[in-house]
C-alpha positions as protocol buffer text, in pm:
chain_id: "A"
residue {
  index: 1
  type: UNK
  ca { x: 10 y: -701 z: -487 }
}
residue {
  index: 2
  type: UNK
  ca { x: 2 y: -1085 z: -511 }
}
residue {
  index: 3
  type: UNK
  ca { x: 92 y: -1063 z: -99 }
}
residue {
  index: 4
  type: UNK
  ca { x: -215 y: -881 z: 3 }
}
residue {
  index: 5
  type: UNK
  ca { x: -431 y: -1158 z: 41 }
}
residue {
  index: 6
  type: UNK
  ca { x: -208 y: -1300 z: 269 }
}
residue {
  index: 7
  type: UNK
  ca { x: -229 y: -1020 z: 508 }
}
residue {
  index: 8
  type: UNK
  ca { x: 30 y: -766 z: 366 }
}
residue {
  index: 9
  type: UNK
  ca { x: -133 y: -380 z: 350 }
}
residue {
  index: 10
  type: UNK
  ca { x: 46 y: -80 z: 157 }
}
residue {
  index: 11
  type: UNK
  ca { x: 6 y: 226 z: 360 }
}
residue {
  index: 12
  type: UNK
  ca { x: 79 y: 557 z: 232 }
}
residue {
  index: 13
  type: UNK
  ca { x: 258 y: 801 z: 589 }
}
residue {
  index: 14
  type: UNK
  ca { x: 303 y: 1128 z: 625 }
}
residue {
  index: 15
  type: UNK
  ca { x: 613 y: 1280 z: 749 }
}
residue {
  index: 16
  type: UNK
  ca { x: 639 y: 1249 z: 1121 }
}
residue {
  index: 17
  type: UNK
  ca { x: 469 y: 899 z: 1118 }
}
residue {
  index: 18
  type: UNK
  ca { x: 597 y: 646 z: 1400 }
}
residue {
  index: 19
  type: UNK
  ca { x: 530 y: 306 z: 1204 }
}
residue {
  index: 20
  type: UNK
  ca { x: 798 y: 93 z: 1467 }
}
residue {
  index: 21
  type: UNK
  ca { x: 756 y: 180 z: 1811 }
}
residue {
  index: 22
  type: UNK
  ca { x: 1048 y: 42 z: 2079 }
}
residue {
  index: 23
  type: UNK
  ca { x: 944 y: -148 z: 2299 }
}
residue {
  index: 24
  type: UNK
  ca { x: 612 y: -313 z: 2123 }
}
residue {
  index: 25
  type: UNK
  ca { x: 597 y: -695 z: 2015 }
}
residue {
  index: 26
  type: UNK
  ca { x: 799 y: -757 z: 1682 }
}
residue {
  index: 27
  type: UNK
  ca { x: 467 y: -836 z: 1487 }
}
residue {
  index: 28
  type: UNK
  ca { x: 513 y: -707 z: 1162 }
}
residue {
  index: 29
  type: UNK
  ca { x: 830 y: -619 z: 912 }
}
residue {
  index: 30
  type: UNK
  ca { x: 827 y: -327 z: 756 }
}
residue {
  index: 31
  type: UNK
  ca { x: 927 y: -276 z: 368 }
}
residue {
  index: 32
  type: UNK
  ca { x: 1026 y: 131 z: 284 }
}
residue {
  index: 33
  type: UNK
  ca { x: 860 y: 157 z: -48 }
}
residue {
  index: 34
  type: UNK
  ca { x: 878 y: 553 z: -117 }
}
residue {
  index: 35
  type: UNK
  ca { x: 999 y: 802 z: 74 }
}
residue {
  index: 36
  type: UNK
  ca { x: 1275 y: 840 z: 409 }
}
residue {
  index: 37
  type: UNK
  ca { x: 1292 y: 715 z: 736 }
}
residue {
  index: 38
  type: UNK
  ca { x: 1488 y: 757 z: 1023 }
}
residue {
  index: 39
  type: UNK
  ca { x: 1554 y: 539 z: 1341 }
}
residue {
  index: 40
  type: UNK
  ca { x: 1590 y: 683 z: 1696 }
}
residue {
  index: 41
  type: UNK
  ca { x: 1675 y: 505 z: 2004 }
}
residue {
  index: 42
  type: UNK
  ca { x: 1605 y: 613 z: 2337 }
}
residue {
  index: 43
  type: UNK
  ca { x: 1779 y: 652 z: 2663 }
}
residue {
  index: 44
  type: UNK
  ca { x: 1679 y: 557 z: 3039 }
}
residue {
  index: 45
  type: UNK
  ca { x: 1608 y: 877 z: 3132 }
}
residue {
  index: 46
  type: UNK
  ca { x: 1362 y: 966 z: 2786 }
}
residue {
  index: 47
  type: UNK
  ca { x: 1682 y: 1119 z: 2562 }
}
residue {
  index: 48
  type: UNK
  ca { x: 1675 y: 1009 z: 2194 }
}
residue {
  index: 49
  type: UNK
  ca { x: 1881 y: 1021 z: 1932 }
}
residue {
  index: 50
  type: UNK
  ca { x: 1885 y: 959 z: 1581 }
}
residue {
  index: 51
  type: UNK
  ca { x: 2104 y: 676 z: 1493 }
}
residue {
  index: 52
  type: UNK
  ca { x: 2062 y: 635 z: 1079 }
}
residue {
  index: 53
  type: UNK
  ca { x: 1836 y: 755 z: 819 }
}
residue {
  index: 54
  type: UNK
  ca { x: 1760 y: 526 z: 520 }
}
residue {
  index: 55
  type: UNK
  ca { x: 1569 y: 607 z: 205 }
}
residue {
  index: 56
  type: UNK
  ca { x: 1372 y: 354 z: 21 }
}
residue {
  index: 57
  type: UNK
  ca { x: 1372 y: 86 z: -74 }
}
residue {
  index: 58
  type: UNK
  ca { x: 1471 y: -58 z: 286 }
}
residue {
  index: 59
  type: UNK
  ca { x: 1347 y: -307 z: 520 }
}
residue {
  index: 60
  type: UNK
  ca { x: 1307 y: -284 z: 877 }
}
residue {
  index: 61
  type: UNK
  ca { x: 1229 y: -482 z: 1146 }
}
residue {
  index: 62
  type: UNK
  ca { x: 1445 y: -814 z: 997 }
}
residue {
  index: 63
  type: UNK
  ca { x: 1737 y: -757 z: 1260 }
}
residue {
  index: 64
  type: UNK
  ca { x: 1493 y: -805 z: 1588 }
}
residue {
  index: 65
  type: UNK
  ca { x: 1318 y: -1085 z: 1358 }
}
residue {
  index: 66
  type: UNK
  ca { x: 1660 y: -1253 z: 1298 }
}
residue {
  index: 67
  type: UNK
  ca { x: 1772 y: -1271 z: 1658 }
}
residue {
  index: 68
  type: UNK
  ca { x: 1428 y: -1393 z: 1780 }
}
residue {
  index: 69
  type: UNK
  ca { x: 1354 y: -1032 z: 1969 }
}
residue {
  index: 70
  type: UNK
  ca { x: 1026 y: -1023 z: 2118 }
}
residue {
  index: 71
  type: UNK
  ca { x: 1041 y: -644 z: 2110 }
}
residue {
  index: 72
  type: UNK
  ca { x: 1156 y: -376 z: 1902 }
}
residue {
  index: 73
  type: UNK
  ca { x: 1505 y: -185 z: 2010 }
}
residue {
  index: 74
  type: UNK
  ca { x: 1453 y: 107 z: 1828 }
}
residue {
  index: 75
  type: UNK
  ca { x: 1134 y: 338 z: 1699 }
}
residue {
  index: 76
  type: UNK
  ca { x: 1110 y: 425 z: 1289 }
}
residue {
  index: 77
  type: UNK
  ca { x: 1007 y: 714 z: 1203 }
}
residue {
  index: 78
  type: UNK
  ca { x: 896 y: 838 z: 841 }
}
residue {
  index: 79
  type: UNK
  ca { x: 1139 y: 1153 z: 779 }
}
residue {
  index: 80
  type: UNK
  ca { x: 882 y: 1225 z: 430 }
}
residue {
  index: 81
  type: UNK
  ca { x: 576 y: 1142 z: 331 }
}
residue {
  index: 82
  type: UNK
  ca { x: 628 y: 809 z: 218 }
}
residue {
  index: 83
  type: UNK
  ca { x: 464 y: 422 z: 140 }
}
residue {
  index: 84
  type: UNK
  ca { x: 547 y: 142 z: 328 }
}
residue {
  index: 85
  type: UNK
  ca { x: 461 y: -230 z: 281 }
}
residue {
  index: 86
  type: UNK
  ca { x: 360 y: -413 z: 595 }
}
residue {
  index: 87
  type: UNK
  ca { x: 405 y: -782 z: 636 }
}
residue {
  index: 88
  type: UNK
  ca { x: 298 y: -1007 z: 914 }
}
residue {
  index: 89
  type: UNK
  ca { x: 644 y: -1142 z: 1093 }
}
residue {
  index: 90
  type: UNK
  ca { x: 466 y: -1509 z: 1086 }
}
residue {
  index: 91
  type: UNK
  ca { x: 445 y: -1484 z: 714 }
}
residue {
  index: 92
  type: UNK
  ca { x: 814 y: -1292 z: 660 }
}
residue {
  index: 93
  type: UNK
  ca { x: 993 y: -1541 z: 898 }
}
residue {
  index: 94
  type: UNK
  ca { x: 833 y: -1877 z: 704 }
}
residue {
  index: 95
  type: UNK
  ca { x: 941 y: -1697 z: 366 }
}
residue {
  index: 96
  type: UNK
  ca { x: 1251 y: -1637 z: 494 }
}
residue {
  index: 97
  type: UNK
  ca { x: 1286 y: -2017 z: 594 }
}
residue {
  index: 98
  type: UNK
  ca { x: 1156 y: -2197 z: 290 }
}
residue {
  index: 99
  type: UNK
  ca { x: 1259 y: -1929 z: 20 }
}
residue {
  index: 100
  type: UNK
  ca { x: 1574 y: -1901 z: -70 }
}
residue {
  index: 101
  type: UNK
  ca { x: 1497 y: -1597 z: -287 }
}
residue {
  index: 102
  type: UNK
  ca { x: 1373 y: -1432 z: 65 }
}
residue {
  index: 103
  type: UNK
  ca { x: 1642 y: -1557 z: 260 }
}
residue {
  index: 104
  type: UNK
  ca { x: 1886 y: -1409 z: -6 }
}
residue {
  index: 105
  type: UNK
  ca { x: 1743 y: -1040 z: 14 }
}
residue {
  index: 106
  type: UNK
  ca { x: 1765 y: -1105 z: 380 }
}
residue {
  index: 107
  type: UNK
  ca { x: 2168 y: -1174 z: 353 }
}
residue {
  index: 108
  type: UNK
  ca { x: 2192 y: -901 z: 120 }
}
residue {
  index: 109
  type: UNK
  ca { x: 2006 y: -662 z: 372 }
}
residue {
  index: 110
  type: UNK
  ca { x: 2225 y: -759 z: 654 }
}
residue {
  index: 111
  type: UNK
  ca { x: 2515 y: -746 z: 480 }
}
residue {
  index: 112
  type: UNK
  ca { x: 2467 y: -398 z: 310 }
}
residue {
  index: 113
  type: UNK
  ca { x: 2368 y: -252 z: 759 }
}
residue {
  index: 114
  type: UNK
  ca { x: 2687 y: -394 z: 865 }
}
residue {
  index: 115
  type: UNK
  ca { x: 2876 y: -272 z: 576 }
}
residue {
  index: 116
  type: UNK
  ca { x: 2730 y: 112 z: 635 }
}
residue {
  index: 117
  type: UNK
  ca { x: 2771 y: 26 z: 994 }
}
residue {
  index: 118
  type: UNK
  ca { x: 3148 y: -7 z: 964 }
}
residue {
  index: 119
  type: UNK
  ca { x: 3212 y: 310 z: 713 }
}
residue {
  index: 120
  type: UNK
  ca { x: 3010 y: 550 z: 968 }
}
residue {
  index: 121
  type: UNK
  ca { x: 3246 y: 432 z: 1200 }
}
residue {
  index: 122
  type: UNK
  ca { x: 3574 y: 442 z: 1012 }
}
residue {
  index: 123
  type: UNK
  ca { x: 3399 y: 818 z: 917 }
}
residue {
  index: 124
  type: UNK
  ca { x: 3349 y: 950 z: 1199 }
}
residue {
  index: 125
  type: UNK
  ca { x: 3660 y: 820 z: 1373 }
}
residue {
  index: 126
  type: UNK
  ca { x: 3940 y: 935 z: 1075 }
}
residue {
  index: 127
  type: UNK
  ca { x: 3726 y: 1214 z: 846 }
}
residue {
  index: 128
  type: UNK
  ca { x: 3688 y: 1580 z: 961 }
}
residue {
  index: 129
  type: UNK
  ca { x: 3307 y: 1668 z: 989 }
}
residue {
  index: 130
  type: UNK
  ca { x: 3280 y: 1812 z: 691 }
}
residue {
  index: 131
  type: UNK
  ca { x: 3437 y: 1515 z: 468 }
}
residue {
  index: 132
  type: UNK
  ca { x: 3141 y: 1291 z: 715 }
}
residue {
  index: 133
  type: UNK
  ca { x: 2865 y: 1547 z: 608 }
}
residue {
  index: 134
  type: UNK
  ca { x: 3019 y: 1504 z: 235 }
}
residue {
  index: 135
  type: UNK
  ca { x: 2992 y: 1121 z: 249 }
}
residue {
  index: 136
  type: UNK
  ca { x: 2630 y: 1087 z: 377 }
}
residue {
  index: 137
  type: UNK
  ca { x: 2521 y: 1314 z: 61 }
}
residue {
  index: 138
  type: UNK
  ca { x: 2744 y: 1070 z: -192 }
}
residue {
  index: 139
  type: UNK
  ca { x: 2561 y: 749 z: 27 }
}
residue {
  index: 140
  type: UNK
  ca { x: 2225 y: 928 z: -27 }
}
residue {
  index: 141
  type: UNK
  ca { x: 2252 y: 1018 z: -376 }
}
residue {
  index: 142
  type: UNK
  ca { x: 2366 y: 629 z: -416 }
}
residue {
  index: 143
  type: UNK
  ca { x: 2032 y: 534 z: -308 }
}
residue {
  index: 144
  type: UNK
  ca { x: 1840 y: 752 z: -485 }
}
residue {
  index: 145
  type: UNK
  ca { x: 1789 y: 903 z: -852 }
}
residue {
  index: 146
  type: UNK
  ca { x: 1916 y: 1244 z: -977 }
}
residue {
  index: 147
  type: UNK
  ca { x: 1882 y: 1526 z: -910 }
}
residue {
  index: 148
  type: UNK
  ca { x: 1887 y: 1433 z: -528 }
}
residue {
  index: 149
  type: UNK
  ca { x: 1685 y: 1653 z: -280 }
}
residue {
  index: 150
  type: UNK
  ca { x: 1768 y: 1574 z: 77 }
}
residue {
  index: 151
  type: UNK
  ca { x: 1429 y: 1564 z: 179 }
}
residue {
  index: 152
  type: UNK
  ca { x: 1503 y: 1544 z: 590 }
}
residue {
  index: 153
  type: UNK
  ca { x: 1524 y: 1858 z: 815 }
}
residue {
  index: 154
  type: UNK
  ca { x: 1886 y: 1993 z: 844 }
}
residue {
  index: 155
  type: UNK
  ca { x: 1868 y: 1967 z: 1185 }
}
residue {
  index: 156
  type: UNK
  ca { x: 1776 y: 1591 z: 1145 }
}
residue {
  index: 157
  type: UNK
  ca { x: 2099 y: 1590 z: 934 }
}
residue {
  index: 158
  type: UNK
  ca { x: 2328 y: 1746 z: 1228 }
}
residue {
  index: 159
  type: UNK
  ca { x: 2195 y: 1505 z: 1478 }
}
residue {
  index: 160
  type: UNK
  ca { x: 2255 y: 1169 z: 1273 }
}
residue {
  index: 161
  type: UNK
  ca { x: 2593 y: 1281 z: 1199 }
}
residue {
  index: 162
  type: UNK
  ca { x: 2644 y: 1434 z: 1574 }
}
residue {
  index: 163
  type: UNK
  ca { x: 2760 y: 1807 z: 1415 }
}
residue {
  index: 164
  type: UNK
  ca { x: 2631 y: 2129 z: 1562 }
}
residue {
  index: 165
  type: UNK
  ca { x: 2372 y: 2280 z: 1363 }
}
residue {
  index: 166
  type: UNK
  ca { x: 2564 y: 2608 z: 1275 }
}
residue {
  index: 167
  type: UNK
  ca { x: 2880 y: 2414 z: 1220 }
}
residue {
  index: 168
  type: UNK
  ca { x: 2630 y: 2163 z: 948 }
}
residue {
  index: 169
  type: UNK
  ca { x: 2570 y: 2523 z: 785 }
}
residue {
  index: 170
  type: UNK
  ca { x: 2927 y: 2611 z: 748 }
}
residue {
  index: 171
  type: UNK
  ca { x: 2992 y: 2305 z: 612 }
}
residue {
  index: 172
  type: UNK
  ca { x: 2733 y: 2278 z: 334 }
}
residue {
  index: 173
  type: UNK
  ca { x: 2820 y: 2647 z: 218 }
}
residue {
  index: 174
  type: UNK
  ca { x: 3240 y: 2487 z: 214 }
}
residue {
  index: 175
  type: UNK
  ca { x: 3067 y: 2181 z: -14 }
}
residue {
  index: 176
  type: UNK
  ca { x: 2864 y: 2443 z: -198 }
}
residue {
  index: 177
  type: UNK
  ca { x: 3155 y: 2656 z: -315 }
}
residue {
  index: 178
  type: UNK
  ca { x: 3332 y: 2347 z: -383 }
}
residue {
  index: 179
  type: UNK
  ca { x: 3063 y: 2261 z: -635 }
}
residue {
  index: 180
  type: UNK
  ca { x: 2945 y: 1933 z: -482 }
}
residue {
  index: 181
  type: UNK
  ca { x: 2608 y: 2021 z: -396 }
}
residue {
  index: 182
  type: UNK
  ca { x: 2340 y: 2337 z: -417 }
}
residue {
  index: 183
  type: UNK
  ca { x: 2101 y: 2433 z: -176 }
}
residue {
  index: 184
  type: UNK
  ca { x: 1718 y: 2517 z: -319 }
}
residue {
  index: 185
  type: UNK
  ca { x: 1475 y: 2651 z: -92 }
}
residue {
  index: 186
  type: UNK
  ca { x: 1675 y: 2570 z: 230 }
}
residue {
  index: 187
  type: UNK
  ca { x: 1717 y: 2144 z: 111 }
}
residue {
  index: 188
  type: UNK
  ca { x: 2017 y: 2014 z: -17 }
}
residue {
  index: 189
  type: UNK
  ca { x: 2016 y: 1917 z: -400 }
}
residue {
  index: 190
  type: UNK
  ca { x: 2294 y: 1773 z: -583 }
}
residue {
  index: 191
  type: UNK
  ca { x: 2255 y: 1765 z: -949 }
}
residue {
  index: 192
  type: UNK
  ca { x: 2421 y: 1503 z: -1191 }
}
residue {
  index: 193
  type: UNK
  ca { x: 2707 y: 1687 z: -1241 }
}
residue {
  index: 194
  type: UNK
  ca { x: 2810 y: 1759 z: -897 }
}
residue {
  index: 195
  type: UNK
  ca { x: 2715 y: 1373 z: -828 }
}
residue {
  index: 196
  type: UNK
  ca { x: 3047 y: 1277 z: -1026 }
}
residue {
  index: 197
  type: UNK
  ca { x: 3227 y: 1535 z: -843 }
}
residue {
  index: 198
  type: UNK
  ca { x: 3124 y: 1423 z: -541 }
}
residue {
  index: 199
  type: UNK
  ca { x: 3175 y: 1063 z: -614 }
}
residue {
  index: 200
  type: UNK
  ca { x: 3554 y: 1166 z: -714 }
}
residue {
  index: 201
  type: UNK
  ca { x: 3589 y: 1377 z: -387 }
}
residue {
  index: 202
  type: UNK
  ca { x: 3458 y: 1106 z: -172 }
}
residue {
  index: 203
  type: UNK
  ca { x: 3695 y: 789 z: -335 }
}
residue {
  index: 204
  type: UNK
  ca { x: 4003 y: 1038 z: -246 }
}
residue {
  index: 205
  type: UNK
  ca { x: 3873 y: 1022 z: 124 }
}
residue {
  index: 206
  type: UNK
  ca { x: 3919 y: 645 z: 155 }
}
């Protein structure tokens, strides 16, 4: 709260919200307070794709800020109704230069992107789709407290992690019966218990 006089606002977005469009001026950073967000990236011809999904908290916006981008390279979108900090890039990028508090979350931020960069890679390259589909739950439920609700769209699901819809299906029924997650009124839950099985499935995959 102390930052709102300095020309921070907390917004509260619905689902569906564009809050980072690509291609606009990088004029503000973006802190994920509550909620899910997802960023998609656009081809020549007007394609997109999803390329990750984060829930909160996470920043966005540092990366462009970082390499001294005058524009955005991807669009955010809010994947759940969710709250969202917004700080001028002036007043992040000074804090980020005198503070070494700032500049430490910073590090910490970059470091934890390039880190998940590197396992969805190694994932998707040695793991069979459904062991990928079983990993994005255990990184989710990381993130988050139990029980964890995956509160974007299955078909948001198949398209970050490049699987066919019906095949996603098939392989959350295989995960069901294998008692690593439940599904509740067509979302994915995953209770404490199947949280530690899940965790022990996932550390035989590596």
């Amino acid at each position: 709260c102390g930052m709102l006089p300095l020309g921070c606002r907390i917004l509260d977005a619905p689902a569906d919200e564009t809050f980072i469009r690509c291609g606009f001026p990088v004029d503000k950073i973006w802190l994920l307070l509550r909620g899910h967000a997802t960023v998609q990236c656009y081809g020549p011809q007007g394609t997109s794709i999803i390329q990750d999904s984060f829930c909160a908290p996470q920043l966005f916006g540092v990366i462009e800020l970082v390499e001294h981008q005058c524009v955005f390279s991807a669009s955010v979108v809010t994947a759940a109704p969710s709250q969202l900090l917004e700080i001028p890039a002036l007043l992040f990028n000074r804090a980020m230069n005198e503070d070494l508090r700032v500049a430490r979350i910073v590090i910490d931020d970059l470091a934890s992107l390039a880190r998940r960069n590197m396992d969805t890679i190694e994932a998707h390259g040695l793991l069979c789709p459904r062991d990928t589909l079983a990993l994005y739950l255990y990184q989710c439920c990381q993130q988050s407290a139990l029980p964890y609700t995956c509160c974007i769209t299955r078909q948001t699901v198949a398209a970050l992690l490049r699987i066919n819809q019906r095949s996603l299906y098939r392989y959350l029924n295989q995960l069901c019966a294998m008692g690593l997650c439940s599904s509740l009124n067509r979302k994915t839950v995953i209770t404490e218990e199947q949280f530690a099985r899940l965790r022990t499935y996932c550390e035989t995959l590596n």
